[in-house]
XYZ file of C-alpha atoms in Angstrom:
91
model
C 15.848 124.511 113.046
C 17.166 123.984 109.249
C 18.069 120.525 107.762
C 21.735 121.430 108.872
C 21.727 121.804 112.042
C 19.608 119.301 112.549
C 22.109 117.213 110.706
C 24.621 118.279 113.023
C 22.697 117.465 116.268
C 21.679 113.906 115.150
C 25.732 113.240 114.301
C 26.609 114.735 117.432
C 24.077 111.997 119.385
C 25.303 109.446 117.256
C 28.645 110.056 118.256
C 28.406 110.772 121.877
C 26.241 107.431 122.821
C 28.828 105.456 119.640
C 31.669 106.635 122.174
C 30.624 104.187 125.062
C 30.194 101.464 123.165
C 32.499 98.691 124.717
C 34.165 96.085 122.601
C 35.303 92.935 124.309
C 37.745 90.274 122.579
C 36.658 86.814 121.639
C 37.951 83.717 122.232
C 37.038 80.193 120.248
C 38.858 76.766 121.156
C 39.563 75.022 118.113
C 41.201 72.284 119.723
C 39.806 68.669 120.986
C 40.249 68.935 124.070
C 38.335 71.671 126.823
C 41.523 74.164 127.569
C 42.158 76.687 130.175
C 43.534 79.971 129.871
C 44.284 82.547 132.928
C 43.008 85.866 132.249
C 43.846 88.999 134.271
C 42.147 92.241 134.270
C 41.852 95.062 135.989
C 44.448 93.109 138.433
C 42.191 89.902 138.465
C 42.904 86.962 137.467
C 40.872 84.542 136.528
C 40.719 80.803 134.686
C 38.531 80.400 132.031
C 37.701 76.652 130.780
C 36.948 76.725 127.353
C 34.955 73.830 125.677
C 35.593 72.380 122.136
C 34.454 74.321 119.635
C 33.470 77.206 122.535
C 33.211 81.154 121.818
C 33.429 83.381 124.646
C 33.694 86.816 124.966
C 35.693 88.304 127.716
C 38.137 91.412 127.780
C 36.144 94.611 128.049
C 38.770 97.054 128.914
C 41.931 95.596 127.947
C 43.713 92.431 130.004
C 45.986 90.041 129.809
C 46.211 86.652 128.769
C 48.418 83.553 129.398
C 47.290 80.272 127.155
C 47.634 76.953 127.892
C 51.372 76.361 126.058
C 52.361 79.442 128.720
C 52.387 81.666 126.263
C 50.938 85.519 126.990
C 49.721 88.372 125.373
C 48.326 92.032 125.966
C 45.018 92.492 124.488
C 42.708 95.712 123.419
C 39.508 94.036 124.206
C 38.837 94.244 120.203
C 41.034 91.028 118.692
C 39.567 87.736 117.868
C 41.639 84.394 119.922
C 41.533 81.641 118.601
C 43.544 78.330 120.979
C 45.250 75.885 118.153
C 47.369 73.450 119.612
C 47.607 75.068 122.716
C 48.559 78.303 121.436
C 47.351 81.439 120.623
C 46.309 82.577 117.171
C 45.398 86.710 117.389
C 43.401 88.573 114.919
């Protein structure tokens, strides 16, 4: 086997096992108070109580979210939340 295609067979690996890597969004509470946000996905919803100061990770595959002002959003499963005053700060 030459240095080439062994080049391509290691990128090719790479790639295929790289493709099922999940990502999953995060989401820190940077207010004083624990706060609850309603998260559905996959057609599930759930409430999530997040503590002061709290990261959690949550949002595999894509869901949505509503925050505790009422406010909602469609996520990826890739962004970084962040609750300020209630709301929802999305990176």
């Amino acid at each position: 086997m030459t240095s080439k295609t062994l080049n391509m067979v290691v990128l090719t690996t790479i790639g295929l096992f790289g493709a099922g890597v999940a990502h999953a969004a995060t989401l820190e509470n940077k207010d004083a108070d624990t706060q609850t946000v309603t998260v559905t996905e996959d057609g599930v919803r759930n409430e999530l109580a997040v503590a002061t100061g709290e990261v959690i990770t949550f949002c595999n595959d894509g869901c949505f979210i509503t925050m505790p002002n009422g406010d909602r959003a469609a996520l990826s499963g890739s962004e970084s939340v962040q609750i300020v005053g209630g709301a929802a700060i999305i990176n």
